[in-house]
Coordinates of C-alpha atoms and ligand atoms in Angstrom, one line a residue:
M752 CA -37.0 -15.2 -8.2
H753 CA -34.0 -13.2 -7.0
K754 CA -30.7 -14.0 -8.7
K755 CA -28.0 -15.3 -6.4
I756 CA -24.5 -13.9 -6.4
Y757 CA -21.3 -15.4 -5.1
I758 CA -18.0 -13.5 -4.7
K759 CA -14.6 -14.8 -3.9
T760 CA -11.8 -12.4 -3.0
W761 CA -8.1 -12.9 -3.1
G762 CA -5.4 -10.4 -2.1
C763 CA -5.1 -7.4 0.1
Q764 CA -7.5 -5.4 2.3
M765 CA -8.2 -3.1 -0.6
N766 CA -9.6 -6.0 -2.5
E767 CA -11.8 -7.0 0.4
Y768 CA -13.0 -3.4 0.6
D769 CA -13.8 -3.4 -3.1
S770 CA -15.7 -6.7 -2.9
N771 CA -17.9 -5.3 -0.2
I772 CA -18.7 -2.3 -2.5
I773 CA -19.7 -4.8 -5.3
L774 CA -21.9 -6.7 -2.9
N775 CA -23.6 -3.5 -1.7
N776 CA -24.3 -2.4 -5.2
F777 CA -26.0 -5.8 -5.9
K778 CA -28.0 -5.7 -2.7
K779 CA -29.5 -2.3 -4.0
K780 CA -30.7 -4.2 -7.1
K781 CA -32.3 -6.9 -5.0
Y782 CA -29.8 -9.7 -5.7
K783 CA -29.3 -12.3 -3.0
I784 CA -25.8 -13.0 -1.7
T785 CA -25.0 -16.7 -1.3
K786 CA -22.1 -18.4 0.4
H787 CA -22.4 -21.4 -1.8
P788 CA -20.9 -21.0 -5.3
K789 CA -23.0 -24.0 -6.6
K790 CA -26.2 -22.1 -5.8
A791 CA -25.1 -18.9 -7.6
N792 CA -26.3 -17.5 -10.9
I793 CA -23.5 -15.0 -10.9
L794 CA -19.9 -15.9 -9.8
I795 CA -17.4 -13.2 -9.3
L796 CA -13.7 -13.6 -8.6
N797 CA -11.9 -10.5 -7.3
T798 CA -8.2 -11.2 -7.9
C799 CA -4.7 -10.2 -6.9
S800 CA -1.6 -10.3 -9.1
I801 CA 1.1 -9.1 -6.7
R802 CA 2.9 -12.5 -7.0
E803 CA 2.7 -15.1 -9.6
K804 CA 1.4 -17.8 -7.3
S805 CA -1.7 -15.9 -6.5
Q806 CA -2.4 -15.7 -10.3
E807 CA -2.1 -19.4 -10.9
K808 CA -4.6 -20.1 -8.1
I809 CA -7.1 -18.1 -10.0
F810 CA -7.1 -20.2 -13.1
H811 CA -7.6 -23.3 -11.0
Q812 CA -10.6 -21.7 -9.3
L813 CA -12.1 -20.7 -12.7
G814 CA -11.6 -24.2 -13.9
R815 CA -13.9 -25.5 -11.1
W816 CA -16.5 -22.9 -11.9
K817 CA -16.5 -23.8 -15.6
K818 CA -18.0 -27.1 -14.6
F819 CA -21.0 -25.4 -13.1
K820 CA -21.6 -23.7 -16.4
K821 CA -22.2 -27.0 -18.1
K822 CA -25.1 -27.7 -15.8
K823 CA -26.9 -24.3 -15.7
N824 CA -26.7 -20.9 -17.3
I825 CA -24.5 -18.8 -15.1
I826 CA -22.4 -15.7 -15.5
I827 CA -18.7 -15.7 -14.5
A828 CA -17.0 -12.3 -13.9
L829 CA -13.3 -11.9 -13.3
G830 CA -12.2 -8.7 -11.7
G831 CA -9.3 -7.0 -9.8
C832 CA -5.6 -6.8 -10.6
V833 CA -5.2 -10.0 -12.7
A834 CA -8.1 -8.8 -14.9
K835 CA -6.5 -5.4 -15.3
Q836 CA -3.1 -6.8 -16.0
E837 CA -4.0 -9.6 -18.4
G838 CA -7.1 -8.1 -20.1
K839 CA -8.2 -9.9 -23.2
K840 CA -5.5 -12.5 -22.9
I841 CA -7.5 -14.2 -20.2
Y842 CA -10.0 -15.4 -22.8
K843 CA -7.1 -17.5 -24.3
R844 CA -7.0 -19.6 -21.1
A845 CA -10.6 -19.2 -20.0
N846 CA -12.9 -18.4 -22.9
Y847 CA -16.0 -19.2 -20.9
I848 CA -15.6 -16.0 -18.8
D849 CA -18.4 -13.5 -19.5
I850 CA -17.1 -10.3 -17.9
I851 CA -13.6 -9.0 -17.3
F852 CA -13.5 -5.8 -15.1
G853 CA -10.7 -3.8 -13.5
P854 CA -10.3 -2.6 -9.9
R855 CA -11.7 0.9 -10.9
N856 CA -14.7 -0.5 -12.8
I857 CA -16.4 -2.4 -10.0
H858 CA -19.3 0.0 -9.8
K859 CA -20.3 -0.8 -13.4
L860 CA -20.6 -4.5 -12.8
N861 CA -24.4 -4.3 -12.4
K862 CA -24.8 -2.8 -15.8
M863 CA -22.4 -5.2 -17.4
I864 CA -24.3 -8.1 -16.1
D865 CA -27.6 -6.6 -17.5
L866 CA -25.9 -6.3 -20.8
V867 CA -24.6 -9.8 -20.9
L868 CA -28.1 -11.1 -20.1
K869 CA -29.7 -9.0 -22.8
K870 CA -27.2 -9.2 -25.6
K871 CA -25.5 -12.5 -24.8
K872 CA -22.1 -11.2 -25.5
K873 CA -18.8 -10.9 -23.5
I874 CA -17.8 -7.6 -21.9
I875 CA -14.5 -6.3 -20.9
K876 CA -14.0 -3.0 -19.0
I877 CA -10.6 -2.5 -17.3
N878 CA -9.7 1.1 -17.9
S879 CA -10.9 4.0 -15.8
K880 CA -9.1 7.0 -14.4
S881 CA -11.8 7.9 -11.9
I882 CA -12.6 6.4 -8.5
K883 CA -16.4 6.7 -8.8
K884 CA -16.7 3.3 -7.2
F885 CA -16.3 4.9 -3.8
K886 CA -19.7 6.5 -4.1
T887 CA -21.0 3.3 -2.6
Y888 CA -19.8 2.6 0.9
S889 CA -18.1 -0.7 1.6
N890 CA -19.1 -1.3 5.2
I891 CA -22.9 -0.7 5.2
K892 CA -24.2 -3.4 7.4
H893 CA -21.5 -4.3 9.7
K894 CA -21.4 -3.2 13.3
K895 CA -17.8 -3.9 13.9
K896 CA -15.7 -1.9 16.4
I897 CA -12.8 -1.8 13.9
S898 CA -13.5 -0.7 10.3
Q899 CA -11.3 -0.2 7.3
I900 CA -11.7 2.6 4.7
S901 CA -9.9 3.2 1.4
I902 CA -8.7 6.7 1.2
M903 CA -6.7 6.6 -2.0
E904 CA -6.0 4.2 -4.8
G905 CA -3.0 3.4 -7.1
C906 CA 0.6 4.3 -6.8
N907 CA 3.1 6.5 -8.7
K908 CA 6.3 5.0 -7.2
Y909 CA 7.0 2.3 -9.8
C910 CA 9.3 0.2 -7.6
S911 CA 11.0 -2.0 -10.1
F912 CA 9.4 -5.3 -8.8
C913 CA 5.9 -4.1 -8.3
V914 CA 2.8 -4.5 -10.5
V915 CA 0.5 -2.1 -8.5
P916 CA 1.0 1.0 -10.6
Y917 CA 0.0 -1.0 -13.7
T918 CA -3.0 -2.7 -12.1
R919 CA -4.4 -0.2 -9.6
G920 CA -3.3 2.8 -11.8
K921 CA -2.0 6.2 -10.9
E922 CA -2.4 7.6 -7.4
I923 CA -5.7 9.2 -6.8
S924 CA -7.0 10.4 -3.5
R925 CA -10.7 10.3 -2.3
P926 CA -12.1 13.7 -1.5
H927 CA -11.4 14.6 2.1
N928 CA -15.0 15.5 3.0
E929 CA -16.2 12.1 1.6
I930 CA -13.8 10.2 3.8
I931 CA -14.9 12.2 6.9
K932 CA -18.5 11.6 6.0
E933 CA -18.0 7.8 5.6
I934 CA -16.1 7.6 8.9
L935 CA -18.9 9.5 10.7
Y936 CA -21.4 7.1 9.2
L937 CA -19.3 4.2 10.5
T938 CA -19.1 5.7 14.0
K939 CA -22.9 5.7 14.1
K940 CA -22.7 1.9 13.5
G941 CA -20.3 1.5 16.4
T942 CA -16.9 1.9 14.8
K943 CA -14.2 3.0 17.3
E944 CA -11.1 2.2 15.4
I945 CA -10.4 3.1 11.8
I946 CA -7.8 1.6 9.5
L947 CA -7.0 3.8 6.5
L948 CA -6.2 1.8 3.4
G949 CA -4.3 2.7 0.3
Q950 CA -1.2 1.4 -1.7
N951 CA 0.7 4.4 -0.4
V952 CA -1.5 6.3 2.1
N953 CA 1.0 8.9 3.0
A954 CA 0.9 10.2 -0.5
Y955 CA -2.7 11.2 0.2
N956 CA -3.4 14.6 -1.3
N957 CA -6.8 16.2 -2.0
T958 CA -7.9 19.8 -2.6
F959 CA -11.4 20.7 -1.3
N960 CA -12.9 24.2 -1.0
N961 CA -9.5 25.7 -1.9
N962 CA -7.8 23.9 1.0
Q963 CA -5.2 21.3 0.5
Y964 CA -5.5 18.2 2.5
K965 CA -2.4 16.1 2.8
F966 CA -2.1 12.9 4.9
D967 CA -1.1 14.7 8.1
K968 CA -4.2 17.0 7.9
L969 CA -6.4 14.1 7.2
L970 CA -5.1 12.3 10.2
I971 CA -5.6 15.3 12.4
N972 CA -9.2 15.8 11.2
I973 CA -10.0 12.1 11.7
S974 CA -8.6 12.3 15.2
K975 CA -11.0 15.1 16.0
I976 CA -14.0 12.7 15.5
K977 CA -14.9 12.1 19.1
K978 CA -16.1 8.5 18.7
I979 CA -13.0 7.4 16.9
K980 CA -10.6 6.2 19.6
R981 CA -7.8 4.7 17.5
I982 CA -6.4 5.3 14.0
R983 CA -4.1 2.9 12.0
F984 CA -3.0 3.1 8.3
I985 CA -1.5 0.8 5.7
T986 CA 0.7 1.0 3.7
S987 CA 3.3 3.7 3.8
H988 CA 6.3 4.3 1.6
P989 CA 9.2 5.5 3.8
I990 CA 10.1 8.3 1.4
E991 CA 6.7 10.0 2.1
L992 CA 6.8 9.6 5.8
N993 CA 7.6 13.3 6.2
N994 CA 8.1 15.3 9.4
K995 CA 4.6 16.6 9.3
I996 CA 3.2 13.1 9.4
I997 CA 5.7 12.1 12.1
N998 CA 4.6 15.1 14.2
V999 CA 1.0 13.9 14.2
Y1000 CA 2.2 11.2 16.5
K1001 CA 3.0 14.0 18.9
K1002 CA -0.4 15.8 18.4
T1003 CA -2.7 12.9 19.0
N1004 CA -2.5 9.8 21.0
K1005 CA -5.2 8.3 18.8
L1006 CA -2.6 7.3 16.3
S1007 CA -1.7 3.7 17.2
N1008 CA 1.8 3.1 18.7
F1009 CA 2.5 0.7 15.8
L1010 CA 3.6 1.5 12.3
H1011 CA 3.9 -0.8 9.2
L1012 CA 6.8 0.8 7.2
P1013 CA 8.0 -1.6 4.5
V1014 CA 11.7 -1.5 3.9
Q1015 CA 12.0 -4.5 1.5
S1016 CA 15.8 -5.0 1.9
G1017 CA 18.6 -4.0 4.2
S1018 CA 21.1 -3.5 1.4
N1019 CA 21.5 -0.1 -0.3
Y1020 CA 22.7 -1.9 -3.5
I1021 CA 19.4 -3.9 -3.7
L1022 CA 17.2 -0.9 -2.6
K1023 CA 18.7 1.0 -5.6
K1024 CA 17.9 -1.9 -7.9
M1025 CA 14.4 -2.0 -6.5
K1026 CA 14.0 1.8 -7.2
R1027 CA 12.9 2.4 -3.6
I1028 CA 14.5 5.9 -3.7
Y1029 CA 15.8 5.8 -0.1
N1030 CA 18.7 4.2 1.6
I1031 CA 19.2 2.5 4.9
K1032 CA 20.6 5.6 6.6
Y1033 CA 17.4 7.5 5.6
Y1034 CA 15.2 4.6 6.8
K1035 CA 16.9 4.5 10.2
K1036 CA 16.7 8.2 10.6
K1037 CA 12.9 8.1 10.1
I1038 CA 12.6 5.4 12.8
K1039 CA 14.8 7.5 15.1
N1040 CA 12.6 10.5 14.6
L1041 CA 9.5 8.4 15.4
L1042 CA 11.1 6.9 18.5
S1043 CA 12.0 10.4 19.7
I1044 CA 8.3 11.2 19.8
R1045 CA 7.0 7.7 20.7
P1046 CA 9.7 5.8 22.5
N1047 CA 7.7 2.6 22.6
I1048 CA 6.5 2.6 19.0
Q1049 CA 6.7 -0.9 17.3
I1050 CA 7.6 -1.2 13.7
S1051 CA 6.7 -3.9 11.2
S1052 CA 7.8 -4.3 7.6
D1053 CA 7.7 -6.2 4.3
F1054 CA 10.8 -7.9 2.9
I1055 CA 11.6 -9.3 -0.5
T1056 CA 14.4 -11.8 -0.8
N1057 CA 16.0 -13.4 -3.9
F1058 CA 15.7 -10.2 -5.8
P1059 CA 17.8 -10.3 -8.9
G1060 CA 21.4 -9.6 -7.9
E1061 CA 20.9 -10.4 -4.2
K1062 CA 24.1 -12.0 -3.0
K1063 CA 24.7 -13.5 0.5
K1064 CA 26.3 -10.2 1.7
H1065 CA 23.2 -8.2 0.7
F1066 CA 20.9 -10.8 2.4
L1067 CA 23.0 -10.6 5.6
K1068 CA 22.4 -6.8 5.6
T1069 CA 18.7 -7.5 5.6
I1070 CA 19.1 -9.9 8.6
N1071 CA 21.2 -7.3 10.4
L1072 CA 18.6 -4.6 9.8
I1073 CA 15.8 -6.8 11.1
K1074 CA 17.8 -7.3 14.3
K1075 CA 18.8 -3.6 14.6
I1076 CA 15.3 -2.1 14.1
N1077 CA 13.9 -5.1 16.1
F1078 CA 10.9 -5.4 13.8
D1079 CA 7.8 -6.9 15.1
Y1080 CA 5.6 -9.3 13.1
S1081 CA 6.4 -8.6 9.5
Y1082 CA 5.7 -10.1 6.0
S1083 CA 8.4 -11.6 3.8
F1084 CA 8.3 -12.9 0.2
I1085 CA 10.4 -14.5 -2.4
Y1086 CA 10.8 -12.1 -5.4
S1087 CA 8.3 -13.0 -8.0
P1088 CA 8.9 -11.5 -11.5
R1089 CA 5.8 -9.6 -12.7
P1090 CA 5.1 -8.8 -16.3
K1091 CA 5.5 -5.1 -17.3
T1092 CA 7.6 -4.2 -14.2
K1093 CA 11.2 -2.9 -14.7
S1094 CA 12.9 -5.9 -13.0
F1095 CA 10.9 -8.5 -15.0
N1096 CA 13.5 -9.0 -17.7
T1097 CA 16.5 -8.8 -15.5
I1098 CA 16.0 -12.1 -13.7
K1099 CA 17.9 -15.1 -15.1
K1100 CA 15.6 -18.1 -15.0
K1101 CA 16.8 -20.2 -12.1
K1102 CA 16.1 -23.9 -12.1
K1103 CA 15.0 -23.9 -8.5
I1104 CA 14.5 -20.9 -6.2
S1105 CA 15.9 -21.6 -2.8
K1106 CA 13.6 -20.8 0.1
K1107 CA 16.5 -20.8 2.6
R1108 CA 16.8 -17.0 2.8
L1109 CA 13.1 -16.6 3.2
Y1110 CA 13.0 -19.1 6.1
K1111 CA 15.9 -17.3 7.7
I1112 CA 14.1 -14.0 7.6
Q1113 CA 10.9 -15.6 8.8
N1114 CA 12.7 -17.3 11.7
Q1115 CA 14.4 -14.1 12.8
I1116 CA 11.1 -12.2 12.7
K1117 CA 9.3 -15.0 14.6
K1118 CA 11.9 -14.9 17.4
Q1119 CA 11.6 -11.1 17.7
T1120 CA 7.8 -11.2 17.6
K1121 CA 7.8 -13.7 20.4
K1122 CA 10.2 -11.6 22.4
W1123 CA 8.0 -8.5 21.9
T1124 CA 5.0 -10.4 23.2
N1125 CA 6.8 -11.9 26.2
N1126 CA 8.1 -8.5 27.1
M1127 CA 4.6 -7.3 27.4
I1128 CA 4.1 -9.2 30.7
G1129 CA 4.1 -6.7 33.6
T1130 CA 3.5 -3.7 31.3
I1131 CA 0.4 -1.5 31.0
Q1132 CA -1.3 -1.5 27.6
R1133 CA -4.0 0.6 26.0
I1134 CA -6.6 -1.7 24.6
L1135 CA -9.7 -1.2 22.5
I1136 CA -12.3 -3.5 24.1
I1137 CA -14.0 -5.5 21.3
G1138 CA -16.4 -7.9 23.0
I1139 CA -17.0 -11.1 24.9
S1140 CA -14.2 -13.6 24.5
N1141 CA -14.9 -16.6 22.2
N1142 CA -13.2 -19.0 24.6
N1143 CA -14.7 -17.9 27.9
I1144 CA -18.0 -16.1 28.1
M1145 CA -17.0 -14.7 31.5
Q1146 CA -14.2 -12.8 29.9
L1147 CA -13.9 -9.8 27.6
Y1148 CA -11.2 -9.3 25.0
G1149 CA -9.5 -6.3 23.4
I1150 CA -6.8 -5.4 21.0
T1151 CA -3.6 -3.6 21.9
D1152 CA -1.9 -0.9 19.8
N1153 CA 0.6 -3.6 18.7
N1154 CA -2.2 -5.9 17.5
R1155 CA -2.2 -8.4 20.4
K1156 CA -5.4 -9.9 21.7
I1157 CA -5.8 -9.6 25.5
N1158 CA -8.4 -11.5 27.6
F1159 CA -9.5 -10.1 30.9
F1160 CA -12.5 -10.0 33.4
G1161 CA -14.7 -6.9 33.0
N1162 CA -18.2 -5.6 32.8
N1163 CA -19.9 -5.7 29.3
K1164 CA -20.6 -2.0 29.7
I1165 CA -17.0 -1.1 28.8
I1166 CA -17.2 -2.8 25.4
G1167 CA -16.1 -0.3 22.8
K1168 CA -14.0 1.8 25.2
I1169 CA -10.3 2.3 25.3
K1170 CA -9.0 1.1 28.7
K1171 CA -5.7 0.4 30.4
I1172 CA -4.8 -3.2 31.1
K1173 CA -1.9 -4.6 33.0
I1174 CA -0.6 -7.8 31.3
I1175 CA -0.1 -10.4 33.9
K1176 CA 0.4 -13.7 32.1
I1177 CA 0.8 -15.5 28.9
N1178 CA -0.5 -19.0 28.3
K1179 CA 0.0 -20.8 24.9
N1180 CA 0.5 -17.5 23.2
K1181 CA -2.7 -16.0 24.8
L1182 CA -2.2 -12.9 26.8
F1183 CA -4.2 -12.3 30.0
G1184 CA -4.5 -9.0 31.8
I1185 CA -6.3 -7.1 34.5
L1186 CA -8.1 -3.8 34.2
I1187 CA -6.4 -0.8 35.7
K1188 CA -9.0 1.4 37.5
Ligands
SAH1262 N1 2.9 0.1 -1.1 C1 3.6 -0.8 -0.3 C2 3.6 -2.2 -1.0 C3 2.4 -2.8 -1.5 S1 2.6 -4.5 -2.1 C4 5.0 -0.3 -0.1 O1 5.3 0.8 -0.3 O2 5.9 -1.1 0.2 C5 2.8 -5.4 -0.6 C6 4.1 -6.1 -0.5 O3 4.2 -7.1 -1.5 C7 5.3 -5.2 -0.8 O4 5.7 -4.5 0.3 C8 6.3 -6.2 -1.2 O5 7.1 -6.7 -0.1 C9 5.5 -7.4 -1.8 N2 5.7 -7.5 -3.2 C10 5.3 -6.6 -4.1 N3 5.7 -7.0 -5.4 C11 6.3 -8.2 -5.2 C12 7.0 -9.1 -6.1 N4 7.0 -8.9 -7.4 N5 7.6 -10.2 -5.6 C13 7.6 -10.4 -4.2 N6 7.0 -9.6 -3.4 C14 6.4 -8.5 -3.8
F3S1263 FE1 4.3 -1.1 -5.2 FE2 6.3 0.4 -4.6 FE3 3.9 1.5 -5.0 S1 5.9 -1.5 -3.7 S2 2.5 -0.2 -4.4 S3 5.2 0.5 -6.5 S4 5.4 2.0 -3.4

């Protein structure tokens, strides 16, 4: 009988991407994928350690799986960033785990499981410099209009709060030709929009056939793929958003009119402590350059509040910047001290962390997001038409450059195309438009 495998994924899109690679490798070996952990012979948890909370959730989850182990012989494998960060230490809290594997070792999981079955011993593999894992594609079966693809892994920036360089390792870029090949494969399955993934995509750098491919060249070459109608990417570090990349916005309208460019704080004092290596003047200049090419481009960001040393005056600078740039939907977090990072030892243990500042950021962003949406009424938007609306089978729906869903009446034949739509109304946060001929 085929062994059944269950995987649970926490964290970012890159983790989702990795989990799909894992599943595809198992499918090759004739394992069956199950959606029910109780039915599985192999349980895999692909984890995230960007903030402490996510890590605690993991041990609760493992505790629940431990109970299954008492009833039948199952294998539990813990992978991803927590596995890489904690390594052997995990056995202290969860000695029933059979396999610990890092984000760059996912392609070896099949072999590790065979070994555990044969030798009945625990295996830990968390170190690897290569990214051989990408030899298997992540999106094999899916026929989605929008696909994600990892183009690089790791980060060399070492922002003082961030665990990524320690968990995902040093920056390494996938070969340019491999990326193009995978995107061509995806277009055959129906992909029209591609989202390039990486911890710091604009640091992309690969040499192939004596040609150097940096991020701007990669974007241009992807834009030349006829069937790809729209390109997005996450995440960028402002320091590497150079003029060559900004100029790509001029060269192709396939680059979406929306950019996620995490600033983290509006205070130069805090940015310096965070080791973000830019200041607010620099950040604003980048946005100005972008706006000179794309006057309507919308910007989103990530923010961290309660960073060690953040006083009210620094926090107010963040609020001011949020208003000034007029950020659209953005993410915000309370600083979470992470082991190994530079800022880990500088925080004085506070009895209770106030969430007030976080809520203030979130409220301001919420207000602005709503305003951006309301201001869309009467405008003409480019949308990628995804399919038939879930709420009304008479209608189609599509996604705008700024990630809004629009419903409208149209013929099924235009599914998968980019079309212009005039937004005419908004009802309970749902936008409705009409096709422009
Ligand atoms: N490469 C991206 C960030 C990836 S991590 C960049 O250049 O900004 C995603 C987001 O998680 C970060 O932008 C940051 O806002 C948040 N984050 C990372 N480490 C954190 C920590 N220790 N505490 C709170 N938030 C954190
Ligand atoms: Fe983290 Fe800074 Fe890199 S936030 S992912 S170390 S750019």
